[in-house]
């Protein structure tokens, strides 16, 4: 059974710092991996999707990497801003678009 | 700006009542998903559809939950009878699968259900 873990569970940083969020999964047989952002009381917003054949994807200040063989992905946020404060979730696609979600990292960026 | 819509956004009901949640997926998407989010369990997949056909509902308590897609623009999740342990946020998501490629899933804003 696929299990997805995110470390750390919570992170607090001052504005401007670069930071890395980690996601690990137990079964490397995945089709793709997706990073989401969730604001309190809101739905999920897709940030990046990495196909299993890719190593990384970039969108603005966000960069996500994937090492399928070791079961790891990282989300790098450059020059963090208070508006980046949210919970970040990774999810692996185990087939037929079935997503298994991680437990999330709650990020707080203080001014 | 295409997005997944869900109604109602909030629902408070008494134990034993029937609850129906509705979802309009993004036009052109061929897969629809229902998820439930709680503090204890996080996000769990309840059921999903491809081209309106149910593919997997193994995450759903079958005795009280049912999911349907009457047409391509409407997905429903029904709980009958509802119980306090069903209190959660229910998300609908839609996505596109084409050949061997699958793309991002897009989530609706959720229905916050409280069963008293």
JSON list of N, CA and C in Angstrom, two decimals, chain B residues 26-55:
[
{"chain": "B", "resi": 26, "resn": "UNK", "atom": "N", "xyz": [-14.90, 20.51, -14.59]},
{"chain": "B", "resi": 26, "resn": "UNK", "atom": "CA", "xyz": [-14.47, 21.39, -15.67]},
{"chain": "B", "resi": 26, "resn": "UNK", "atom": "C", "xyz": [-14.86, 20.76, -17.01]},
{"chain": "B", "resi": 27, "resn": "UNK", "atom": "N", "xyz": [-15.42, 21.58, -17.87]},
{"chain": "B", "resi": 27, "resn": "UNK", "atom": "CA", "xyz": [-15.86, 21.10, -19.18]},
{"chain": "B", "resi": 27, "resn": "UNK", "atom": "C", "xyz": [-14.70, 20.49, -19.95]},
{"chain": "B", "resi": 28, "resn": "UNK", "atom": "N", "xyz": [-14.92, 19.26, -20.43]},
{"chain": "B", "resi": 28, "resn": "UNK", "atom": "CA", "xyz": [-13.87, 18.59, -21.19]},
{"chain": "B", "resi": 28, "resn": "UNK", "atom": "C", "xyz": [-13.07, 17.59, -20.38]},
{"chain": "B", "resi": 29, "resn": "UNK", "atom": "N", "xyz": [-13.15, 17.68, -19.07]},
{"chain": "B", "resi": 29, "resn": "UNK", "atom": "CA", "xyz": [-12.47, 16.69, -18.24]},
{"chain": "B", "resi": 29, "resn": "UNK", "atom": "C", "xyz": [-13.26, 15.38, -18.23]},
{"chain": "B", "resi": 30, "resn": "UNK", "atom": "N", "xyz": [-12.52, 14.25, -18.26]},
{"chain": "B", "resi": 30, "resn": "UNK", "atom": "CA", "xyz": [-13.21, 12.96, -18.35]},
{"chain": "B", "resi": 30, "resn": "UNK", "atom": "C", "xyz": [-13.13, 12.14, -17.07]},
{"chain": "B", "resi": 31, "resn": "UNK", "atom": "N", "xyz": [-12.49, 12.68, -16.04]},
{"chain": "B", "resi": 31, "resn": "UNK", "atom": "CA", "xyz": [-12.45, 11.96, -14.77]},
{"chain": "B", "resi": 31, "resn": "UNK", "atom": "C", "xyz": [-12.93, 12.88, -13.66]},
{"chain": "B", "resi": 32, "resn": "UNK", "atom": "N", "xyz": [-13.70, 12.34, -12.74]},
{"chain": "B", "resi": 32, "resn": "UNK", "atom": "CA", "xyz": [-14.22, 13.09, -11.60]},
{"chain": "B", "resi": 32, "resn": "UNK", "atom": "C", "xyz": [-13.97, 12.27, -10.34]},
{"chain": "B", "resi": 33, "resn": "UNK", "atom": "N", "xyz": [-13.54, 12.98, -9.29]},
{"chain": "B", "resi": 33, "resn": "UNK", "atom": "CA", "xyz": [-13.15, 12.34, -8.04]},
{"chain": "B", "resi": 33, "resn": "UNK", "atom": "C", "xyz": [-13.92, 12.97, -6.88]},
{"chain": "B", "resi": 34, "resn": "UNK", "atom": "N", "xyz": [-14.20, 12.14, -5.88]},
{"chain": "B", "resi": 34, "resn": "UNK", "atom": "CA", "xyz": [-14.71, 12.63, -4.61]},
{"chain": "B", "resi": 34, "resn": "UNK", "atom": "C", "xyz": [-13.70, 12.29, -3.52]},
{"chain": "B", "resi": 35, "resn": "UNK", "atom": "N", "xyz": [-13.31, 13.31, -2.75]},
{"chain": "B", "resi": 35, "resn": "UNK", "atom": "CA", "xyz": [-12.39, 13.13, -1.63]},
{"chain": "B", "resi": 35, "resn": "UNK", "atom": "C", "xyz": [-13.06, 13.62, -0.36]},
{"chain": "B", "resi": 36, "resn": "UNK", "atom": "N", "xyz": [-12.56, 13.10, 0.76]},
{"chain": "B", "resi": 36, "resn": "UNK", "atom": "CA", "xyz": [-13.00, 13.58, 2.06]},
{"chain": "B", "resi": 36, "resn": "UNK", "atom": "C", "xyz": [-11.76, 13.98, 2.85]},
{"chain": "B", "resi": 37, "resn": "UNK", "atom": "N", "xyz": [-11.85, 15.13, 3.53]},
{"chain": "B", "resi": 37, "resn": "UNK", "atom": "CA", "xyz": [-10.71, 15.60, 4.32]},
{"chain": "B", "resi": 37, "resn": "UNK", "atom": "C", "xyz": [-11.14, 15.79, 5.77]},
{"chain": "B", "resi": 38, "resn": "UNK", "atom": "N", "xyz": [-10.42, 15.14, 6.68]},
{"chain": "B", "resi": 38, "resn": "UNK", "atom": "CA", "xyz": [-10.61, 15.33, 8.11]},
{"chain": "B", "resi": 38, "resn": "UNK", "atom": "C", "xyz": [-9.26, 15.58, 8.74]},
{"chain": "B", "resi": 39, "resn": "UNK", "atom": "N", "xyz": [-9.30, 16.13, 9.95]},
{"chain": "B", "resi": 39, "resn": "UNK", "atom": "CA", "xyz": [-8.03, 16.38, 10.64]},
{"chain": "B", "resi": 39, "resn": "UNK", "atom": "C", "xyz": [-7.29, 15.07, 10.92]},
{"chain": "B", "resi": 40, "resn": "UNK", "atom": "N", "xyz": [-8.06, 14.05, 11.27]},
{"chain": "B", "resi": 40, "resn": "UNK", "atom": "CA", "xyz": [-7.42, 12.79, 11.67]},
{"chain": "B", "resi": 40, "resn": "UNK", "atom": "C", "xyz": [-6.88, 12.00, 10.49]},
{"chain": "B", "resi": 41, "resn": "UNK", "atom": "N", "xyz": [-7.64, 11.94, 9.40]},
{"chain": "B", "resi": 41, "resn": "UNK", "atom": "CA", "xyz": [-7.29, 11.07, 8.28]},
{"chain": "B", "resi": 41, "resn": "UNK", "atom": "C", "xyz": [-6.68, 11.80, 7.09]},
{"chain": "B", "resi": 42, "resn": "UNK", "atom": "N", "xyz": [-6.72, 13.10, 7.11]},
{"chain": "B", "resi": 42, "resn": "UNK", "atom": "CA", "xyz": [-6.22, 13.83, 5.95]},
{"chain": "B", "resi": 42, "resn": "UNK", "atom": "C", "xyz": [-7.17, 13.68, 4.78]},
{"chain": "B", "resi": 43, "resn": "UNK", "atom": "N", "xyz": [-6.62, 13.67, 3.57]},
{"chain": "B", "resi": 43, "resn": "UNK", "atom": "CA", "xyz": [-7.41, 13.56, 2.35]},
{"chain": "B", "resi": 43, "resn": "UNK", "atom": "C", "xyz": [-7.50, 12.10, 1.92]},
{"chain": "B", "resi": 44, "resn": "UNK", "atom": "N", "xyz": [-8.74, 11.64, 1.75]},
{"chain": "B", "resi": 44, "resn": "UNK", "atom": "CA", "xyz": [-8.97, 10.26, 1.35]},
{"chain": "B", "resi": 44, "resn": "UNK", "atom": "C", "xyz": [-9.83, 10.24, 0.09]},
{"chain": "B", "resi": 45, "resn": "UNK", "atom": "N", "xyz": [-9.47, 9.37, -0.83]},
{"chain": "B", "resi": 45, "resn": "UNK", "atom": "CA", "xyz": [-10.27, 9.21, -2.04]},
{"chain": "B", "resi": 45, "resn": "UNK", "atom": "C", "xyz": [-11.48, 8.32, -1.72]},
{"chain": "B", "resi": 46, "resn": "UNK", "atom": "N", "xyz": [-12.66, 8.82, -2.05]},
{"chain": "B", "resi": 46, "resn": "UNK", "atom": "CA", "xyz": [-13.88, 8.04, -1.81]},
{"chain": "B", "resi": 46, "resn": "UNK", "atom": "C", "xyz": [-14.30, 7.26, -3.06]},
{"chain": "B", "resi": 47, "resn": "UNK", "atom": "N", "xyz": [-14.32, 7.97, -4.20]},
{"chain": "B", "resi": 47, "resn": "UNK", "atom": "CA", "xyz": [-14.80, 7.34, -5.43]},
{"chain": "B", "resi": 47, "resn": "UNK", "atom": "C", "xyz": [-14.32, 8.15, -6.62]},
{"chain": "B", "resi": 48, "resn": "UNK", "atom": "N", "xyz": [-14.26, 7.49, -7.79]},
{"chain": "B", "resi": 48, "resn": "UNK", "atom": "CA", "xyz": [-13.99, 8.28, -8.97]},
{"chain": "B", "resi": 48, "resn": "UNK", "atom": "C", "xyz": [-14.62, 7.65, -10.21]},
{"chain": "B", "resi": 49, "resn": "UNK", "atom": "N", "xyz": [-14.82, 8.52, -11.20]},
{"chain": "B", "resi": 49, "resn": "UNK", "atom": "CA", "xyz": [-15.52, 8.19, -12.42]},
{"chain": "B", "resi": 49, "resn": "UNK", "atom": "C", "xyz": [-14.63, 8.50, -13.62]},
{"chain": "B", "resi": 50, "resn": "UNK", "atom": "N", "xyz": [-14.75, 7.68, -14.63]},
{"chain": "B", "resi": 50, "resn": "UNK", "atom": "CA", "xyz": [-14.13, 7.98, -15.93]},
{"chain": "B", "resi": 50, "resn": "UNK", "atom": "C", "xyz": [-15.21, 7.92, -16.98]},
{"chain": "B", "resi": 51, "resn": "UNK", "atom": "N", "xyz": [-15.32, 9.03, -17.73]},
{"chain": "B", "resi": 51, "resn": "UNK", "atom": "CA", "xyz": [-16.38, 9.10, -18.75]},
{"chain": "B", "resi": 51, "resn": "UNK", "atom": "C", "xyz": [-17.75, 8.72, -18.16]},
{"chain": "B", "resi": 52, "resn": "UNK", "atom": "N", "xyz": [-17.99, 9.19, -16.96]},
{"chain": "B", "resi": 52, "resn": "UNK", "atom": "CA", "xyz": [-19.24, 9.04, -16.22]},
{"chain": "B", "resi": 52, "resn": "UNK", "atom": "C", "xyz": [-19.44, 7.65, -15.62]},
{"chain": "B", "resi": 53, "resn": "UNK", "atom": "N", "xyz": [-18.56, 6.71, -15.92]},
{"chain": "B", "resi": 53, "resn": "UNK", "atom": "CA", "xyz": [-18.71, 5.36, -15.36]},
{"chain": "B", "resi": 53, "resn": "UNK", "atom": "C", "xyz": [-17.92, 5.26, -14.06]},
{"chain": "B", "resi": 54, "resn": "UNK", "atom": "N", "xyz": [-18.51, 4.68, -13.02]},
{"chain": "B", "resi": 54, "resn": "UNK", "atom": "CA", "xyz": [-17.76, 4.52, -11.77]},
{"chain": "B", "resi": 54, "resn": "UNK", "atom": "C", "xyz": [-16.63, 3.51, -11.96]},
{"chain": "B", "resi": 55, "resn": "UNK", "atom": "N", "xyz": [-15.41, 3.92, -11.59]},
{"chain": "B", "resi": 55, "resn": "UNK", "atom": "CA", "xyz": [-14.26, 3.02, -11.74]},
{"chain": "B", "resi": 55, "resn": "UNK", "atom": "C", "xyz": [-13.85, 2.41, -10.41]}
]
